[in-house]
């Protein structure tokens, strides 16, 4: 709609004005030289068509908002937000009041696998009490016009914690959905994990790194390369480290046993091959990026993907 309006406004401009726009001359420079063009009494485009198109876009926006509401409202009610653009005191009070209940629900669903349902009522009562206290504190110490200026760290820490919680919830649902799709379509879930889950999880980093390398100036490529390796390093070291600590803690005093999987060694081997290739090529080329590094990394990944897909498909056919 905005592009359409701009197009119609450009059509209604005088030729001299269009020439000034194309030549990069500011329009305000002509204010003192000549009189402004007379305003036509007739519109440059039909108002009825414009209103009809606006009403259609408005209806489409309302439908999309209704479809998004079941996914947006629970997150909005449990994630504290203190930005100027999205500040809302009712949502802020509700988020700090409902966040302990959501965390308790998630903890109880994980704990039932081992400890059963005993003690759930006590934990929910404690979470509700904590939520009431936090809600009252937020209601008294905030105003409706602007977010709080003091004690921002608890708000930001709570928002970060609840964002990570929702990421964990969505990731679990996504993995369950991939497993279900594998059973329904007769596809090995590991194949879906190697393709859809892996690509979907990495496409955001891909877009960010490419944009940084292209538009980031002289240091853009260096920042992009650092991000390419720093992101997976964070996921591998911190993600696996925290997960293993929690799993071992739950299994204590017994040991936490990782199920045996021969493909894990293949994955680690190809990962080491990619790191070694970059470690060899970059000093060899004087730390200058060229097609040799990219082609080599693509070949390593394609060999890994083809090997895993052939192994998964061959296992499905009993080969």
mmCIF file of C-alpha atoms in Angstrom:
data_model
loop_
_atom_site.group_PDB
_atom_site.id
_atom_site.type_symbol
_atom_site.label_atom_id
_atom_site.label_comp_id
_atom_site.label_asym_id
_atom_site.label_seq_id
_atom_site.Cartn_x
_atom_site.Cartn_y
_atom_site.Cartn_z
ATOM 1 C CA UNK A 1 0.000 0.000 0.000
ATOM 2 C CA UNK A 2 2.842 2.399 0.812
ATOM 3 C CA UNK A 3 4.632 1.633 -2.451
ATOM 4 C CA UNK A 4 1.377 2.157 -4.340
ATOM 5 C CA UNK A 5 0.839 5.567 -2.744
ATOM 6 C CA UNK A 6 4.400 6.621 -3.508
ATOM 7 C CA UNK A 7 4.002 5.555 -7.104
ATOM 8 C CA UNK A 8 0.841 7.582 -7.535
ATOM 9 C CA UNK A 9 2.422 10.619 -5.867
ATOM 10 C CA UNK A 10 5.417 10.403 -8.193
ATOM 11 C CA UNK A 11 3.099 10.300 -11.219
ATOM 12 C CA UNK A 12 1.354 13.460 -10.055
ATOM 13 C CA UNK A 13 4.658 15.406 -9.704
ATOM 14 C CA UNK A 14 5.736 17.884 -12.337
ATOM 15 C CA UNK A 15 8.511 16.845 -14.792
ATOM 16 C CA UNK A 16 10.892 19.436 -13.327
ATOM 17 C CA UNK A 17 10.362 17.996 -9.878
ATOM 18 C CA UNK A 18 11.095 14.482 -11.145
ATOM 19 C CA UNK A 19 14.294 15.750 -12.795
ATOM 20 C CA UNK A 20 15.409 17.269 -9.507
ATOM 21 C CA UNK A 21 14.744 13.964 -7.726
ATOM 22 C CA UNK A 22 16.758 12.020 -10.295
ATOM 23 C CA UNK A 23 19.676 14.486 -10.150
ATOM 24 C CA UNK A 24 19.800 14.358 -6.371
ATOM 25 C CA UNK A 25 18.988 18.063 -5.905
ATOM 26 C CA UNK A 26 16.971 18.787 -2.748
ATOM 27 C CA UNK A 27 13.469 19.988 -3.432
ATOM 28 C CA UNK A 28 13.738 22.659 -0.737
ATOM 29 C CA UNK A 29 16.343 24.429 -2.858
ATOM 30 C CA UNK A 30 13.616 25.511 -5.279
ATOM 31 C CA UNK A 31 11.372 27.071 -2.673
ATOM 32 C CA UNK A 32 12.857 30.533 -3.039
ATOM 33 C CA UNK A 33 13.371 30.298 -6.800
ATOM 34 C CA UNK A 34 9.874 29.511 -7.940
ATOM 35 C CA UNK A 35 6.390 29.280 -6.631
ATOM 36 C CA UNK A 36 5.024 25.943 -5.552
ATOM 37 C CA UNK A 37 2.950 24.118 -8.139
ATOM 38 C CA UNK A 38 -0.767 24.729 -7.886
ATOM 39 C CA UNK A 39 -2.748 22.121 -6.063
ATOM 40 C CA UNK A 40 -5.101 20.353 -8.385
ATOM 41 C CA UNK A 41 -8.695 20.112 -7.293
ATOM 42 C CA UNK A 42 -8.976 16.607 -8.732
ATOM 43 C CA UNK A 43 -7.145 13.685 -7.136
ATOM 44 C CA UNK A 44 -4.351 12.076 -9.125
ATOM 45 C CA UNK A 45 -5.864 8.606 -8.613
ATOM 46 C CA UNK A 46 -9.356 7.385 -7.786
ATOM 47 C CA UNK A 47 -10.108 7.604 -4.076
ATOM 48 C CA UNK A 48 -12.603 4.757 -4.218
ATOM 49 C CA UNK A 49 -9.998 2.290 -5.462
ATOM 50 C CA UNK A 50 -7.585 3.528 -2.825
ATOM 51 C CA UNK A 51 -10.135 3.018 -0.044
ATOM 52 C CA UNK A 52 -11.066 -0.429 -1.347
ATOM 53 C CA UNK A 53 -7.443 -1.503 -1.441
ATOM 54 C CA UNK A 54 -6.889 -0.117 2.062
ATOM 55 C CA UNK A 55 -9.900 -2.006 3.404
ATOM 56 C CA UNK A 56 -8.667 -5.249 1.842
ATOM 57 C CA UNK A 57 -5.237 -4.854 3.411
ATOM 58 C CA UNK A 58 -6.868 -4.021 6.743
ATOM 59 C CA UNK A 59 -8.979 -7.181 6.621
ATOM 60 C CA UNK A 60 -5.958 -9.309 5.730
ATOM 61 C CA UNK A 61 -4.020 -7.765 8.617
ATOM 62 C CA UNK A 62 -6.827 -8.554 11.061
ATOM 63 C CA UNK A 63 -7.018 -12.171 9.883
ATOM 64 C CA UNK A 64 -3.246 -12.611 10.241
ATOM 65 C CA UNK A 65 -3.381 -11.019 13.684
ATOM 66 C CA UNK A 66 -6.094 -13.446 14.785
ATOM 67 C CA UNK A 67 -4.087 -16.402 13.485
ATOM 68 C CA UNK A 68 -0.972 -15.191 15.297
ATOM 69 C CA UNK A 69 -2.757 -14.379 18.559
ATOM 70 C CA UNK A 70 -2.718 -17.933 20.052
ATOM 71 C CA UNK A 71 1.064 -18.017 19.572
ATOM 72 C CA UNK A 72 1.758 -14.390 20.502
ATOM 73 C CA UNK A 73 -0.428 -13.905 23.581
ATOM 74 C CA UNK A 74 1.108 -16.644 25.811
ATOM 75 C CA UNK A 75 4.610 -15.338 25.133
ATOM 76 C CA UNK A 76 3.539 -11.747 25.690
ATOM 77 C CA UNK A 77 1.950 -12.685 29.026
ATOM 78 C CA UNK A 78 5.055 -14.472 30.335
ATOM 79 C CA UNK A 79 8.063 -12.557 28.914
ATOM 80 C CA UNK A 80 8.803 -9.216 30.630
ATOM 81 C CA UNK A 81 9.406 -6.446 28.077
ATOM 82 C CA UNK A 82 10.770 -3.043 29.134
ATOM 83 C CA UNK A 83 11.410 -1.405 25.765
ATOM 84 C CA UNK A 84 9.932 2.017 25.041
ATOM 85 C CA UNK A 85 8.087 0.825 21.936
ATOM 86 C CA UNK A 86 6.372 -2.215 23.483
ATOM 87 C CA UNK A 87 5.919 -1.094 27.074
ATOM 88 C CA UNK A 88 2.567 -1.944 28.645
ATOM 89 C CA UNK A 89 2.056 -1.939 32.389
ATOM 90 C CA UNK A 90 -0.768 -4.565 32.388
ATOM 91 C CA UNK A 91 1.365 -6.946 30.318
ATOM 92 C CA UNK A 92 4.407 -6.248 32.509
ATOM 93 C CA UNK A 93 2.511 -7.046 35.710
ATOM 94 C CA UNK A 94 0.972 -10.141 34.124
ATOM 95 C CA UNK A 95 4.344 -11.373 32.833
ATOM 96 C CA UNK A 96 6.102 -11.243 36.209
ATOM 97 C CA UNK A 97 3.053 -12.841 37.861
ATOM 98 C CA UNK A 98 2.678 -15.731 35.394
ATOM 99 C CA UNK A 99 6.370 -16.461 34.735
ATOM 100 C CA UNK A 100 6.886 -18.508 37.954
ATOM 101 C CA UNK A 101 3.821 -20.601 37.128
ATOM 102 C CA UNK A 102 5.129 -21.374 33.628
ATOM 103 C CA UNK A 103 8.566 -22.316 34.990
ATOM 104 C CA UNK A 104 6.943 -24.559 37.603
ATOM 105 C CA UNK A 105 4.777 -26.229 34.975
ATOM 106 C CA UNK A 106 7.791 -26.925 32.791
ATOM 107 C CA UNK A 107 9.780 -28.246 35.757
ATOM 108 C CA UNK A 108 6.934 -30.525 36.880
ATOM 109 C CA UNK A 109 6.444 -31.991 33.406
ATOM 110 C CA UNK A 110 10.134 -32.906 33.311
ATOM 111 C CA UNK A 111 10.180 -34.171 36.898
ATOM 112 C CA UNK A 112 7.165 -36.461 36.447
ATOM 113 C CA UNK A 113 9.253 -38.719 34.257
ATOM 114 C CA UNK A 114 11.278 -39.730 37.305
ATOM 115 C CA UNK A 115 9.597 -38.610 40.511
ATOM 116 C CA UNK A 116 5.906 -38.865 39.603
ATOM 117 C CA UNK A 117 3.235 -36.273 40.323
ATOM 118 C CA UNK A 118 3.768 -35.962 44.082
ATOM 119 C CA UNK A 119 4.466 -32.467 45.340
ATOM 120 C CA UNK A 120 3.018 -30.695 42.302
ATOM 121 C CA UNK A 121 0.351 -28.936 44.348
ATOM 122 C CA UNK A 122 2.934 -27.521 46.755
ATOM 123 C CA UNK A 123 5.150 -26.291 43.922
ATOM 124 C CA UNK A 124 2.212 -24.622 42.148
ATOM 125 C CA UNK A 125 1.158 -22.947 45.395
ATOM 126 C CA UNK A 126 4.685 -21.637 45.953
ATOM 127 C CA UNK A 127 4.915 -20.413 42.339
ATOM 128 C CA UNK A 128 1.559 -18.655 42.643
ATOM 129 C CA UNK A 129 2.674 -16.977 45.863
ATOM 130 C CA UNK A 130 5.928 -15.795 44.279
ATOM 131 C CA UNK A 131 3.990 -14.531 41.253
ATOM 132 C CA UNK A 132 1.597 -12.537 43.447
ATOM 133 C CA UNK A 133 4.504 -10.920 45.286
ATOM 134 C CA UNK A 134 6.349 -10.042 42.067
ATOM 135 C CA UNK A 135 3.154 -8.765 40.451
ATOM 136 C CA UNK A 136 2.426 -6.459 43.376
ATOM 137 C CA UNK A 137 5.988 -5.129 43.326
ATOM 138 C CA UNK A 138 5.766 -4.478 39.577
ATOM 139 C CA UNK A 139 2.371 -2.783 39.942
ATOM 140 C CA UNK A 140 3.581 -0.442 42.693
ATOM 141 C CA UNK A 141 6.978 0.453 41.186
ATOM 142 C CA UNK A 142 5.980 1.045 37.551
ATOM 143 C CA UNK A 143 3.796 3.551 35.744
ATOM 144 C CA UNK A 144 1.679 3.307 32.618
ATOM 145 C CA UNK A 145 3.464 5.930 30.541
ATOM 146 C CA UNK A 146 7.021 4.586 30.399
ATOM 147 C CA UNK A 147 9.066 1.516 31.403
ATOM 148 C CA UNK A 148 10.990 1.564 34.692
ATOM 149 C CA UNK A 149 14.249 3.477 34.786
ATOM 150 C CA UNK A 150 15.614 1.782 37.914
ATOM 151 C CA UNK A 151 16.228 -1.887 38.663
ATOM 152 C CA UNK A 152 16.443 -2.726 34.984
ATOM 153 C CA UNK A 153 18.714 -5.724 35.514
ATOM 154 C CA UNK A 154 16.003 -7.933 37.131
ATOM 155 C CA UNK A 155 13.633 -7.074 34.272
ATOM 156 C CA UNK A 156 16.233 -7.844 31.608
ATOM 157 C CA UNK A 157 17.368 -11.027 33.360
ATOM 158 C CA UNK A 158 13.767 -12.184 33.661
ATOM 159 C CA UNK A 159 13.093 -11.435 30.004
ATOM 160 C CA UNK A 160 16.208 -13.351 28.981
ATOM 161 C CA UNK A 161 15.304 -16.315 31.190
ATOM 162 C CA UNK A 162 11.743 -16.513 29.869
ATOM 163 C CA UNK A 163 12.914 -16.128 26.272
ATOM 164 C CA UNK A 164 15.290 -19.065 26.759
ATOM 165 C CA UNK A 165 12.421 -21.006 28.355
ATOM 166 C CA UNK A 166 10.149 -20.415 25.386
ATOM 167 C CA UNK A 167 12.978 -21.336 23.027
ATOM 168 C CA UNK A 168 13.349 -24.627 24.897
ATOM 169 C CA UNK A 169 9.598 -25.285 24.746
ATOM 170 C CA UNK A 170 9.402 -24.534 21.016
ATOM 171 C CA UNK A 171 12.508 -26.642 20.326
ATOM 172 C CA UNK A 172 10.989 -29.630 22.130
ATOM 173 C CA UNK A 173 7.762 -29.264 20.175
ATOM 174 C CA UNK A 174 9.703 -28.934 16.932
ATOM 175 C CA UNK A 175 11.666 -32.115 17.597
ATOM 176 C CA UNK A 176 8.451 -33.959 18.481
ATOM 177 C CA UNK A 177 6.865 -32.655 15.287
ATOM 178 C CA UNK A 178 9.807 -33.875 13.201
ATOM 179 C CA UNK A 179 9.602 -37.329 14.797
ATOM 180 C CA UNK A 180 5.858 -37.453 14.125
ATOM 181 C CA UNK A 181 6.356 -36.403 10.504
ATOM 182 C CA UNK A 182 8.980 -39.119 10.145
ATOM 183 C CA UNK A 183 6.561 -41.770 11.404
ATOM 184 C CA UNK A 184 3.693 -40.491 9.232
ATOM 185 C CA UNK A 185 5.712 -40.118 6.019
ATOM 186 C CA UNK A 186 7.917 -43.145 6.651
ATOM 187 C CA UNK A 187 11.095 -41.015 6.802
ATOM 188 C CA UNK A 188 13.846 -41.571 9.302
ATOM 189 C CA UNK A 189 13.714 -38.735 11.891
ATOM 190 C CA UNK A 190 17.500 -38.418 11.653
ATOM 191 C CA UNK A 191 17.115 -37.450 7.980
ATOM 192 C CA UNK A 192 14.703 -34.670 8.933
ATOM 193 C CA UNK A 193 17.123 -33.556 11.621
ATOM 194 C CA UNK A 194 20.004 -33.456 9.140
ATOM 195 C CA UNK A 195 18.022 -31.408 6.627
ATOM 196 C CA UNK A 196 15.005 -29.420 7.834
ATOM 197 C CA UNK A 197 16.021 -28.920 11.454
ATOM 198 C CA UNK A 198 19.678 -28.186 10.706
ATOM 199 C CA UNK A 199 18.948 -25.791 7.835
ATOM 200 C CA UNK A 200 16.150 -24.022 9.672
ATOM 201 C CA UNK A 201 18.332 -23.606 12.741
ATOM 202 C CA UNK A 202 21.196 -22.120 10.718
ATOM 203 C CA UNK A 203 19.431 -19.944 8.135
ATOM 204 C CA UNK A 204 19.256 -16.978 10.537
ATOM 205 C CA UNK A 205 23.013 -17.077 11.148
ATOM 206 C CA UNK A 206 23.604 -17.504 7.421
ATOM 207 C CA UNK A 207 21.647 -14.359 6.529
ATOM 208 C CA UNK A 208 23.314 -12.351 9.308
ATOM 209 C CA UNK A 209 26.840 -13.418 8.378
ATOM 210 C CA UNK A 210 26.316 -12.791 4.655
ATOM 211 C CA UNK A 211 24.886 -9.332 5.331
ATOM 212 C CA UNK A 212 27.801 -8.514 7.627
ATOM 213 C CA UNK A 213 30.374 -9.729 5.108
ATOM 214 C CA UNK A 214 28.820 -7.778 2.229
ATOM 215 C CA UNK A 215 27.868 -4.535 3.983
ATOM 216 C CA UNK A 216 30.101 -4.530 7.061
ATOM 217 C CA UNK A 217 32.989 -2.614 5.536
ATOM 218 C CA UNK A 218 36.639 -3.647 5.791
ATOM 219 C CA UNK A 219 36.096 -5.648 8.980
ATOM 220 C CA UNK A 220 32.802 -7.206 7.894
ATOM 221 C CA UNK A 221 34.328 -10.430 6.606
ATOM 222 C CA UNK A 222 36.360 -10.868 9.777
ATOM 223 C CA UNK A 223 33.272 -10.389 11.952
ATOM 224 C CA UNK A 224 31.292 -12.815 9.776
ATOM 225 C CA UNK A 225 33.985 -15.503 9.977
ATOM 226 C CA UNK A 226 34.232 -15.028 13.736
ATOM 227 C CA UNK A 227 30.454 -15.381 14.027
ATOM 228 C CA UNK A 228 30.457 -18.542 11.906
ATOM 229 C CA UNK A 229 32.763 -20.288 14.353
ATOM 230 C CA UNK A 230 31.795 -18.549 17.595
ATOM 231 C CA UNK A 231 28.093 -19.439 17.323
ATOM 232 C CA UNK A 232 28.569 -23.223 16.954
ATOM 233 C CA UNK A 233 31.321 -23.097 19.587
ATOM 234 C CA UNK A 234 28.878 -21.509 22.037
ATOM 235 C CA UNK A 235 26.181 -24.065 21.203
ATOM 236 C CA UNK A 236 28.585 -27.002 21.478
ATOM 237 C CA UNK A 237 30.485 -26.058 24.611
ATOM 238 C CA UNK A 238 27.863 -24.251 26.650
ATOM 239 C CA UNK A 239 24.810 -26.081 25.284
ATOM 240 C CA UNK A 240 26.244 -29.564 25.721
ATOM 241 C CA UNK A 241 27.979 -28.605 28.951
ATOM 242 C CA UNK A 242 24.834 -27.307 30.651
ATOM 243 C CA UNK A 243 22.730 -30.180 29.276
ATOM 244 C CA UNK A 244 25.171 -32.817 30.504
ATOM 245 C CA UNK A 245 25.438 -31.195 33.930
ATOM 246 C CA UNK A 246 21.647 -31.157 34.342
ATOM 247 C CA UNK A 247 21.281 -34.720 33.036
ATOM 248 C CA UNK A 248 24.056 -36.023 35.284
ATOM 249 C CA UNK A 249 22.521 -34.188 38.228
ATOM 250 C CA UNK A 250 19.155 -35.837 37.587
ATOM 251 C CA UNK A 251 20.792 -39.271 37.296
ATOM 252 C CA UNK A 252 22.933 -38.899 40.435
ATOM 253 C CA UNK A 253 24.212 -41.082 42.121
ATOM 254 C CA UNK A 254 24.037 -43.221 38.973
ATOM 255 C CA UNK A 255 26.019 -42.315 35.902
ATOM 256 C CA UNK A 256 24.402 -40.662 32.912
ATOM 257 C CA UNK A 257 24.772 -43.048 29.962
ATOM 258 C CA UNK A 258 24.799 -41.682 26.418
ATOM 259 C CA UNK A 259 23.162 -44.140 23.973
ATOM 260 C CA UNK A 260 25.687 -45.669 21.614
ATOM 261 C CA UNK A 261 25.520 -44.281 18.074
ATOM 262 C CA UNK A 262 28.176 -44.891 15.462
ATOM 263 C CA UNK A 263 27.037 -41.891 13.424
ATOM 264 C CA UNK A 264 28.193 -39.596 16.225
ATOM 265 C CA UNK A 265 31.804 -40.404 15.409
ATOM 266 C CA UNK A 266 31.149 -39.674 11.723
ATOM 267 C CA UNK A 267 29.686 -36.284 12.619
ATOM 268 C CA UNK A 268 32.656 -35.423 14.836
ATOM 269 C CA UNK A 269 35.055 -36.603 12.128
ATOM 270 C CA UNK A 270 33.544 -34.383 9.430
ATOM 271 C CA UNK A 271 33.420 -31.474 11.882
ATOM 272 C CA UNK A 272 37.128 -31.896 12.598
ATOM 273 C CA UNK A 273 37.811 -32.145 8.846
ATOM 274 C CA UNK A 274 36.108 -28.794 8.245
ATOM 275 C CA UNK A 275 38.063 -27.145 11.054
ATOM 276 C CA UNK A 276 41.371 -28.598 9.861
ATOM 277 C CA UNK A 277 40.649 -27.484 6.272
ATOM 278 C CA UNK A 278 40.056 -23.909 7.407
ATOM 279 C CA UNK A 279 43.108 -24.042 9.683
ATOM 280 C CA UNK A 280 45.304 -25.141 6.747
ATOM 281 C CA UNK A 281 43.882 -23.000 3.931
ATOM 282 C CA UNK A 282 43.662 -19.660 5.743
ATOM 283 C CA UNK A 283 47.375 -19.434 6.725
ATOM 284 C CA UNK A 284 48.340 -20.872 3.328
ATOM 285 C CA UNK A 285 46.448 -18.070 1.543
ATOM 286 C CA UNK A 286 47.759 -15.387 3.865
ATOM 287 C CA UNK A 287 44.402 -15.084 5.672
ATOM 288 C CA UNK A 288 42.726 -14.045 2.399
ATOM 289 C CA UNK A 289 39.360 -15.595 1.634
ATOM 290 C CA UNK A 290 38.849 -17.079 -1.809
ATOM 291 C CA UNK A 291 36.943 -19.879 -3.514
ATOM 292 C CA UNK A 292 39.389 -22.569 -2.353
ATOM 293 C CA UNK A 293 38.181 -22.354 1.238
ATOM 294 C CA UNK A 294 34.498 -22.213 0.307
ATOM 295 C CA UNK A 295 34.621 -25.049 -2.239
ATOM 296 C CA UNK A 296 36.498 -27.260 0.190
ATOM 297 C CA UNK A 297 34.008 -26.650 3.006
ATOM 298 C CA UNK A 298 31.056 -27.282 0.668
ATOM 299 C CA UNK A 299 32.593 -30.555 -0.529
ATOM 300 C CA UNK A 300 33.122 -31.710 3.061
ATOM 301 C CA UNK A 301 29.531 -30.902 3.978
ATOM 302 C CA UNK A 302 28.100 -32.556 0.843
ATOM 303 C CA UNK A 303 30.134 -35.715 1.509
ATOM 304 C CA UNK A 304 28.839 -35.783 5.082
ATOM 305 C CA UNK A 305 25.228 -35.205 3.996
ATOM 306 C CA UNK A 306 25.322 -37.818 1.222
ATOM 307 C CA UNK A 307 26.936 -40.394 3.507
ATOM 308 C CA UNK A 308 24.380 -39.892 6.269
ATOM 309 C CA UNK A 309 21.426 -39.886 3.862
ATOM 310 C CA UNK A 310 22.638 -43.040 2.130
ATOM 311 C CA UNK A 311 23.129 -44.734 5.480
ATOM 312 C CA UNK A 312 19.665 -43.695 6.690
ATOM 313 C CA UNK A 313 17.908 -44.682 3.436
ATOM 314 C CA UNK A 314 19.876 -47.913 3.192
ATOM 315 C CA UNK A 315 18.960 -48.782 6.760
ATOM 316 C CA UNK A 316 15.302 -48.100 5.991
ATOM 317 C CA UNK A 317 15.448 -50.571 3.085
ATOM 318 C CA UNK A 318 17.369 -53.121 5.109
ATOM 319 C CA UNK A 319 20.596 -52.698 3.144
#
